[in-house]
Tab-separated table of C-alpha atoms in Angstrom:
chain	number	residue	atom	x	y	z
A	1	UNK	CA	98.929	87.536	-43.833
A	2	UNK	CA	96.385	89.113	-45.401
A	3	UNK	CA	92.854	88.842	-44.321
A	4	UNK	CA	90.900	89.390	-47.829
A	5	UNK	CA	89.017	86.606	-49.475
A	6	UNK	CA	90.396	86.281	-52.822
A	7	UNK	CA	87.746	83.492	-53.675
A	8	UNK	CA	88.451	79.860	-54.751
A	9	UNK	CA	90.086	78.779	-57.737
A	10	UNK	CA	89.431	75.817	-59.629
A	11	UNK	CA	92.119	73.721	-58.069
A	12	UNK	CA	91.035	74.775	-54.672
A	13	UNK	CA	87.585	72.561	-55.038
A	14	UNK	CA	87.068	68.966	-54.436
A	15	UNK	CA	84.209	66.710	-54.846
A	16	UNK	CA	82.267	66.306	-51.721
A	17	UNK	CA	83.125	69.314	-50.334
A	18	UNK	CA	80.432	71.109	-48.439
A	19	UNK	CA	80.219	74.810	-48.040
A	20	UNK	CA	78.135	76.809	-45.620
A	21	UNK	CA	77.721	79.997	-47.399
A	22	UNK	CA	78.019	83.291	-45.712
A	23	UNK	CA	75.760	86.580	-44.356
A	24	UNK	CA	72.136	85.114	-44.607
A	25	UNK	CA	69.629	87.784	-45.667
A	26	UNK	CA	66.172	88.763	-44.723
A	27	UNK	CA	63.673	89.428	-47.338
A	28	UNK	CA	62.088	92.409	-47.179
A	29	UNK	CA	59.003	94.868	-48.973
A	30	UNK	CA	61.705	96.628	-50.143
A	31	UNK	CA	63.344	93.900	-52.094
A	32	UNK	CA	59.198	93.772	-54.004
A	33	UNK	CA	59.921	97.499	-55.089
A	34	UNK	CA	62.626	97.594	-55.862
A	35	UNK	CA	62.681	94.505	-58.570
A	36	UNK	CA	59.631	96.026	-59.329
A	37	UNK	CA	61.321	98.901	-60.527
A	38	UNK	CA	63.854	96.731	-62.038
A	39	UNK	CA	61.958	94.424	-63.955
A	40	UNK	CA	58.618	94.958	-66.171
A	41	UNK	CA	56.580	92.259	-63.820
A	42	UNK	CA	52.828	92.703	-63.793
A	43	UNK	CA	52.216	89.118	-62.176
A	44	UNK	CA	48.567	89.595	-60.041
A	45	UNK	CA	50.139	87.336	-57.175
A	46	UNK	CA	53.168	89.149	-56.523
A	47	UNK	CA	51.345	92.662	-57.256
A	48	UNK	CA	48.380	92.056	-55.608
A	49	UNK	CA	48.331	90.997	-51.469
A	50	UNK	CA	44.140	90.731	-52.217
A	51	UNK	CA	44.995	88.738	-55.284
A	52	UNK	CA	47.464	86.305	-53.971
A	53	UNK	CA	44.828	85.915	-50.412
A	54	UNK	CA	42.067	85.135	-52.840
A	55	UNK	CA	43.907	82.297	-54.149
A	56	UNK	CA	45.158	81.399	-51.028
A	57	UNK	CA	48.441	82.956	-50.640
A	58	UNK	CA	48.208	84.765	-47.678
A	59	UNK	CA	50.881	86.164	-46.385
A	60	UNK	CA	51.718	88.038	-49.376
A	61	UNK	CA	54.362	85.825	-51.304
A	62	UNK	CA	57.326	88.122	-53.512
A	63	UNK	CA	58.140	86.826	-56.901
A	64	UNK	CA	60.041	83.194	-56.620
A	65	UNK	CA	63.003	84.618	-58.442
A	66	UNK	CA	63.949	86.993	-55.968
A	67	UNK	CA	64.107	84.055	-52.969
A	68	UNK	CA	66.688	82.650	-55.780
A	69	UNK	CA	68.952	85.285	-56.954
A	70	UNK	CA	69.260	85.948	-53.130
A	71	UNK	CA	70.070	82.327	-52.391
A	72	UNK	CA	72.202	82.245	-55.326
A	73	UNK	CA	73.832	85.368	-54.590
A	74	UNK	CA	75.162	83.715	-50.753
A	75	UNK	CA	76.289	80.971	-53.370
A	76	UNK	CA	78.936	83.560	-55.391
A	77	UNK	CA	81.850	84.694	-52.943
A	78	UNK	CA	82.511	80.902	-52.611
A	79	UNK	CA	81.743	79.461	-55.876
A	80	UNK	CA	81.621	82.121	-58.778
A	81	UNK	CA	83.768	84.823	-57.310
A	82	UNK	CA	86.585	84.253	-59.843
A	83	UNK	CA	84.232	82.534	-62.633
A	84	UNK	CA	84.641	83.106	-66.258
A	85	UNK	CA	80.775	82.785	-66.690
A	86	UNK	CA	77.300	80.857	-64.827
A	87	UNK	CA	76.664	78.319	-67.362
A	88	UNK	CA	73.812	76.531	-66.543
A	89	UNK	CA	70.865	75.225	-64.054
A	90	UNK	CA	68.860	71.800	-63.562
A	91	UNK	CA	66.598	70.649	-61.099
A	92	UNK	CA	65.624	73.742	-59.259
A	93	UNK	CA	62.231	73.423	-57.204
A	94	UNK	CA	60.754	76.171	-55.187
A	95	UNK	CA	59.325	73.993	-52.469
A	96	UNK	CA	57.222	77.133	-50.419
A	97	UNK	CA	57.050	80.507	-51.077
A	98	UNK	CA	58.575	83.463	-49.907
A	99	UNK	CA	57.098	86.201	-47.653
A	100	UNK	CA	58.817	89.207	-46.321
A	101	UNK	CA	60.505	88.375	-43.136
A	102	UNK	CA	61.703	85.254	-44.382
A	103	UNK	CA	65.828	84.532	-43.960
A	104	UNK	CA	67.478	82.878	-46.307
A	105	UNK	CA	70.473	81.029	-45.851
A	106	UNK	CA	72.469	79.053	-48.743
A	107	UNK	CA	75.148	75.422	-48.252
A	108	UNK	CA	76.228	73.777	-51.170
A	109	UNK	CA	78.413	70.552	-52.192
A	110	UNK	CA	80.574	70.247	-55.039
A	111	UNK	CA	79.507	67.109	-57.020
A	112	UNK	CA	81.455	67.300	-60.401
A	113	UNK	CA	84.518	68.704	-61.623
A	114	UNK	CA	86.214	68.914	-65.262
A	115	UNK	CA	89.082	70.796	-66.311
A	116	UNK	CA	89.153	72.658	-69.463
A	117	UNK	CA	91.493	71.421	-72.456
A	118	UNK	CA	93.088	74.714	-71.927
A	119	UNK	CA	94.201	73.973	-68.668
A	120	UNK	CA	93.311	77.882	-67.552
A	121	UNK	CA	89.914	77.496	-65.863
A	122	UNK	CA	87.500	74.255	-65.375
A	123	UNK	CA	83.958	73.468	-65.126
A	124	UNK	CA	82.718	73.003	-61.284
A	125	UNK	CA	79.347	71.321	-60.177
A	126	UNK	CA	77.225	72.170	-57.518
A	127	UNK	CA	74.208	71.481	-55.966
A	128	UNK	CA	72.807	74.212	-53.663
A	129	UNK	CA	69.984	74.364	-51.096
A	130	UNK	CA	68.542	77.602	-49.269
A	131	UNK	CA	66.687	76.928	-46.386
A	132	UNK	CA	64.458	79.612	-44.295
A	133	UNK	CA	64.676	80.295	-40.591
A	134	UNK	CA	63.138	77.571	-39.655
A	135	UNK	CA	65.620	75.069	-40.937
A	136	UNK	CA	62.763	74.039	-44.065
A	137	UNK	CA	63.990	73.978	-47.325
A	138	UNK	CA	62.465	76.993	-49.657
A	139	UNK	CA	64.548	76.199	-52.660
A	140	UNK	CA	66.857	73.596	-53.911
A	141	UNK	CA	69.414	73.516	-57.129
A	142	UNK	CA	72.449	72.677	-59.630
A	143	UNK	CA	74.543	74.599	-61.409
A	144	UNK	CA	77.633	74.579	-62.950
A	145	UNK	CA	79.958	77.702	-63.587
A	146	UNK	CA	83.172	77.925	-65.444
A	147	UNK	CA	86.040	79.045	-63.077
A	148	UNK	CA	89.946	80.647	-63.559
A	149	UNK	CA	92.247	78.448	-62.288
A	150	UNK	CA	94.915	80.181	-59.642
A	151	UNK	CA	97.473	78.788	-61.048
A	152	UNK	CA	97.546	77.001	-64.800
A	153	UNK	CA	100.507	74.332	-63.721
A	154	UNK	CA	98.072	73.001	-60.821
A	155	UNK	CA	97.203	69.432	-62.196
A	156	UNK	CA	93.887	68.471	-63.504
A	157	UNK	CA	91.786	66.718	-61.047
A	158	UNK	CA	89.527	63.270	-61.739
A	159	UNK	CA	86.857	64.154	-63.903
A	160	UNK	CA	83.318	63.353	-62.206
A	161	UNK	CA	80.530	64.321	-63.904
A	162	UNK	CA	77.255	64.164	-62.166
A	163	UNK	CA	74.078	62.739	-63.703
A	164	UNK	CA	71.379	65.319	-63.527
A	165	UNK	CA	67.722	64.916	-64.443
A	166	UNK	CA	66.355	66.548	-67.638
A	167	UNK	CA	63.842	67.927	-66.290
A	168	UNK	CA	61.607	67.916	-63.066
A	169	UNK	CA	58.612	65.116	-62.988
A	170	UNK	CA	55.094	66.981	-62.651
A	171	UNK	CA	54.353	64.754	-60.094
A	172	UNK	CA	57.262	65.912	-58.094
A	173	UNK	CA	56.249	69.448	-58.447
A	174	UNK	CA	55.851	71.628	-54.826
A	175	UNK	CA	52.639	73.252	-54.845
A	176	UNK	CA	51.919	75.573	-52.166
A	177	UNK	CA	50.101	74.824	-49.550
A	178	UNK	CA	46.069	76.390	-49.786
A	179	UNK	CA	46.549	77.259	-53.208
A	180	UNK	CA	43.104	77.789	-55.421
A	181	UNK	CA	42.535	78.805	-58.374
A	182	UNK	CA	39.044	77.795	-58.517
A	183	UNK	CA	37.355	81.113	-57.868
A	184	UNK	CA	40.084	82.713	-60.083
A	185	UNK	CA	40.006	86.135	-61.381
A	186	UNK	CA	40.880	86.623	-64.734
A	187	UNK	CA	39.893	90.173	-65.082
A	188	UNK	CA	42.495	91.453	-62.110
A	189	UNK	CA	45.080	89.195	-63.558
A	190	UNK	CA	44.582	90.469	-66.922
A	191	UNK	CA	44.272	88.171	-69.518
A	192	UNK	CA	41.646	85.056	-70.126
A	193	UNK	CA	43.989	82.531	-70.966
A	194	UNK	CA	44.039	79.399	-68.768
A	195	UNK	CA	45.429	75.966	-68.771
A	196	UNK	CA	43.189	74.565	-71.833
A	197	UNK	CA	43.913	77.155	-74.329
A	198	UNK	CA	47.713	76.531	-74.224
A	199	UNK	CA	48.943	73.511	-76.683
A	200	UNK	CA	52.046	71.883	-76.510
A	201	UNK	CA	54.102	72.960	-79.525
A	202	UNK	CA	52.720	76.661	-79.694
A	203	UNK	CA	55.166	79.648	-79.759
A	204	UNK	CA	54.054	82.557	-77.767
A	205	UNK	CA	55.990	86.256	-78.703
A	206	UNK	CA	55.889	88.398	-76.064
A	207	UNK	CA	56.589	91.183	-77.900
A	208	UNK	CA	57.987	93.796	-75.898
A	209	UNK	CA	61.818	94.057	-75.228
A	210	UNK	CA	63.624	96.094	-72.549
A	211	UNK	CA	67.570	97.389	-73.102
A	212	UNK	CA	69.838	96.453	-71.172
A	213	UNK	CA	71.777	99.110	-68.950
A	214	UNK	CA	75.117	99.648	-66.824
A	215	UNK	CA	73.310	101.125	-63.796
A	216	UNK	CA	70.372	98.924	-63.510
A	217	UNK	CA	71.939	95.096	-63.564
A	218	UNK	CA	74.876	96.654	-61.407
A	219	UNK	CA	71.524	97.727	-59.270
A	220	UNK	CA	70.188	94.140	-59.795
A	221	UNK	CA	73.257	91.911	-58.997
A	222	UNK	CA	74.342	94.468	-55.593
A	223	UNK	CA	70.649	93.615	-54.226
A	224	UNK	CA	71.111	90.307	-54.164
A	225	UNK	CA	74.765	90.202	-53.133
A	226	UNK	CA	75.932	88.802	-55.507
A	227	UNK	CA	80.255	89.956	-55.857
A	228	UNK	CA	81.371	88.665	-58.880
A	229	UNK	CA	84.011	90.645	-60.068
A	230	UNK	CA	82.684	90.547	-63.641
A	231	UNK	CA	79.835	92.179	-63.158
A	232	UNK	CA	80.819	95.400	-61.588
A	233	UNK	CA	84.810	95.607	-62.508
A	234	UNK	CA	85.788	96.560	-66.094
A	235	UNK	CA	89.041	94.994	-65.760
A	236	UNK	CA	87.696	91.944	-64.533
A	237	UNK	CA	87.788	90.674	-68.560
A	238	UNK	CA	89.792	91.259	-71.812
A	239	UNK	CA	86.897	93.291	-73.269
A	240	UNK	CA	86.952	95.907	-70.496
A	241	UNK	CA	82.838	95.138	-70.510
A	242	UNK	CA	80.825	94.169	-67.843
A	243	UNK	CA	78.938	91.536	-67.741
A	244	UNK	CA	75.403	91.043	-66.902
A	245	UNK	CA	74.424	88.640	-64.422
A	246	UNK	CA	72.530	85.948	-66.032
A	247	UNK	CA	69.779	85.836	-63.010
A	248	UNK	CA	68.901	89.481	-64.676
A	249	UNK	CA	68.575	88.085	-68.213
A	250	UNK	CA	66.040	85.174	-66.612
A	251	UNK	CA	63.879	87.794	-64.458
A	252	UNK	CA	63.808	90.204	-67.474
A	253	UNK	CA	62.252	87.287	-69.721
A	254	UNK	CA	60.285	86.427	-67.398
A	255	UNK	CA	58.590	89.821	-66.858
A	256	UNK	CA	58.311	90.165	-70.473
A	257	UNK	CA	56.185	86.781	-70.721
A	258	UNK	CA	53.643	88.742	-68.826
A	259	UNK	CA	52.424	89.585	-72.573
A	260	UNK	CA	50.662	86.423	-73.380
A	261	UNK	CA	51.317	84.235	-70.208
A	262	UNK	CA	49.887	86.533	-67.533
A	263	UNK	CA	47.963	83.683	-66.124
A	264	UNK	CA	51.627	81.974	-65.108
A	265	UNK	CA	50.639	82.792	-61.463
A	266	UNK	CA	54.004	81.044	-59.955
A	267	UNK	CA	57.476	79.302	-61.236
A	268	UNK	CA	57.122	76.333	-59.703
A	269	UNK	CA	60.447	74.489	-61.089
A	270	UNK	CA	63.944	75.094	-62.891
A	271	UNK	CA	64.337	71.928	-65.219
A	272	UNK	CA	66.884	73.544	-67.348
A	273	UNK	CA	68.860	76.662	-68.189
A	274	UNK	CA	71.816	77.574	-70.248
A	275	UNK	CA	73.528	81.147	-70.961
A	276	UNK	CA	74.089	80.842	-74.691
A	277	UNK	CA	75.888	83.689	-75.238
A	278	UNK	CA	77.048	86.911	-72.709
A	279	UNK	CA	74.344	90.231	-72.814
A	280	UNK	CA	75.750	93.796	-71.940
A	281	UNK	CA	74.688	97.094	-71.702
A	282	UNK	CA	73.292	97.978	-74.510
A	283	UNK	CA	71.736	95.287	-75.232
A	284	UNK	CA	68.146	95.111	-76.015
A	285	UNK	CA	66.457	92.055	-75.044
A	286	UNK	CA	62.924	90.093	-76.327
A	287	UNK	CA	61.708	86.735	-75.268
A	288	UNK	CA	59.242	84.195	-75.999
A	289	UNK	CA	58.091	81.098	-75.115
A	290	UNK	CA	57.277	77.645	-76.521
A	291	UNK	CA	54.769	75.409	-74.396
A	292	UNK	CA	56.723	71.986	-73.970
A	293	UNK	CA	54.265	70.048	-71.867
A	294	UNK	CA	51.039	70.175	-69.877
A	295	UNK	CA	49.773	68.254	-66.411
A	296	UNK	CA	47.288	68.351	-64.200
A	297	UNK	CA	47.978	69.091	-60.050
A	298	UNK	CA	46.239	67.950	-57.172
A	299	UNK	CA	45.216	71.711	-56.320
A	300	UNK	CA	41.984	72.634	-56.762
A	301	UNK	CA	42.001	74.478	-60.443
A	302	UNK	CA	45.557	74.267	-60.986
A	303	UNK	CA	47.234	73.252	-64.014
A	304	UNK	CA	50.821	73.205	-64.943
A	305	UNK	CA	52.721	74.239	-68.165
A	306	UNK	CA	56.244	73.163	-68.817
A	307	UNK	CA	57.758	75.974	-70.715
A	308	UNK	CA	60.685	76.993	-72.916
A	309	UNK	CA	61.672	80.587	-72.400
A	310	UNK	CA	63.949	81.855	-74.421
A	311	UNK	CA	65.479	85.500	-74.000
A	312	UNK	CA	67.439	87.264	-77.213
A	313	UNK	CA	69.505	89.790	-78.160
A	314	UNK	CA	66.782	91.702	-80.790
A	315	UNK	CA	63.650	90.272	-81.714
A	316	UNK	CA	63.024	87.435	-83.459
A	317	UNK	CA	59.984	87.203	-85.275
A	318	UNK	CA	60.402	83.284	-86.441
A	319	UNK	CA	61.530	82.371	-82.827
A	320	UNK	CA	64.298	80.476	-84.039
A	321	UNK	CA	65.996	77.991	-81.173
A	322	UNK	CA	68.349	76.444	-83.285
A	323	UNK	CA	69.955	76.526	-87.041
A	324	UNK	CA	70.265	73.808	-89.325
A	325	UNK	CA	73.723	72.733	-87.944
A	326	UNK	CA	72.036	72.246	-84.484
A	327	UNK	CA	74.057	75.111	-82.819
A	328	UNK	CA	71.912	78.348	-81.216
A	329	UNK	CA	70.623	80.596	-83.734
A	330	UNK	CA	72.189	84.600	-83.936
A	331	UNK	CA	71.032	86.419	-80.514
A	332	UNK	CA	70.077	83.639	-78.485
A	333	UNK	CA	71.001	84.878	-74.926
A	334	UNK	CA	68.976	82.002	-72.680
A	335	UNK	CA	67.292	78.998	-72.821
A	336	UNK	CA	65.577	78.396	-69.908
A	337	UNK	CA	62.832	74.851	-69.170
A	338	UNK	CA	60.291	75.838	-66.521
A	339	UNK	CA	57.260	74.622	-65.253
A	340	UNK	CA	54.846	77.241	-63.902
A	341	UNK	CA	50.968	76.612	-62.523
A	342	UNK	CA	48.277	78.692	-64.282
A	343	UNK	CA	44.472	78.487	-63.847
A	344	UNK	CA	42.499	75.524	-65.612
């Protein structure tokens, strides 16, 4: 018998199953370099251990997506080993950040399930929760992936769809505890920007885009352990490409929105994300960001922006969303709804 994990299939998940994911990792100052040297991020609070104390971070916090592609990564041997692709995200909150020393560990229960018409692979529905070690909850998801069925006779299970919220409420929002902004410092951040100059409806273009290579999201996706065969194996799919995980699409974008949203301190909620289309190597990708909403938090000089980041394949200087037909436009790689707290 053999003693490999081959990963589950479609068939093999049911709704209300519960699955305590393996290997929980440790974060370390290594895991700051390194997606340092991944990822164009200039943030002050993840840079800076003087910047984030002076705001009232202290211990020194990483960035918030790498306490989620590592939580997400425990999530993959179990969920998304044999997945055609990640499709989507809802109702992630970080609820405290992440210091080095901190162990994550990652369960998840299946809530939803939906074959395909093809009867090859089906959607399946998850919601996921990493917790430190101290038992408290540090972050807290959906998702739903699209997954190769073992075997295409298997019948089709009940359909359950789970209702998920559009978006996060404001006033359900984590903030972390001590934080200030009040005695902010715009200078070491680097830009002047703050919570009143932003208006809901404006399009920000970041500008600058970074291409896409082999080495580096193979780099990416090994750090946070994440195994799915379709990012490292060429055989893995028809095209013989590999495919980049979509966690390094959304802290790519997110680095690049330094460039006229340095001031986005922290990510302080998920409300939305899709993959629109697959990125590979070669790739170049640009992002930018449209300002959805605005609210006001109970920390002193705190504001929040709800955002609409949106990552492409080439630049697009009208920062076209959609076409006239409703569908994505040409080069749309994500479309991801976040809030994220910036001085007021």
């Amino acid at each position: 018998m053999t003693k490999t994990n081959p990963g589950n299939f479609f068939e093999d998940f049911t709704v209300g199953q519960v699955i305590e994911h393996a290997t929980p990792r440790t974060i370390t100052e290594g895991d700051r370099a390194l997606y340092g040297a991944l990822y164009p991020t200039r943030f002050a609070v993840p840079s800076s251990a003087a910047f984030a104390a002076s705001v009232g971070l202290d211990p020194h916090p990483v960035e918030e997506l790498i306490g989620f592609h590592v939580a997400f990564g425990k999530t993959v041997p179990d969920i998304s080993l044999n997945a055609v692709a990640n499709l989507g995200y809802a109702e992630l909150r970080f609820h405290r950040p992440v210091v080095p020393g901190d162990t994550l560990a990652t369960r998840s229960e299946v809530i939803g399930l939906k074959q395909n018409s093809n009867g090859k692979s089906g959607v399946v529905y998850v919601r996921s929760t990493a917790t430190d070690q101290r038992g408290d909850v540090v972050i807290d998801w959906c998702r739903w992936v699209m997954v190769h069925k073992r075997d295409h006779a298997a019948p089709a299970p009940e359909t359950v769809l789970p209702e998920v919220a559009s978006h996060v409420a404001a006033e359900d929002l984590v903030i972390p505890a001590g934080l200030d902004f009040s005695s902010y410092d715009f200078a070491a951040a680097g830009e002047p920007h703050r919570f009143d100059d932003y208006a809901v409806g404006e399009r920000i273009d970041h500008v600058d885009g970074v291409t896409l290579t082999d080495a580096e999201h193979m780099m990416a996706t090994r750090l946070w352990q994440n195994t799915a065969k379709v990012h490292f194996n060429t055989e893995a799919r028809p095209d013989g490409n590999r495919l980049v995980y979509g966690g390094h699409v959304i802290s790519l974008a997110r680095a690049l929105s330094f460039n006229g949203l340095a001031n986005a301190q922290l990510v302080a909620a998920i409300n939305g994300g899709s993959h629109v289309a697959p990125a590979f190597a070669g790739d170049t990708v640009y992002a930018w960001s449209e300002v959805l909403d605005k609210a006001e938090t109970s920390a002193p000089g705190v504001g929040a922006l709800r955002l609409r980041l949106v990552a492409t394949k080439g630049r697009d200087e009208s920062m076209t969303l959609r076409g006239e037909d409703g569908k994505y436009a040409a080069g749309v790689l994500l479309d991801l709804d976040c809030w994220v707290l910036v001085p007021r």
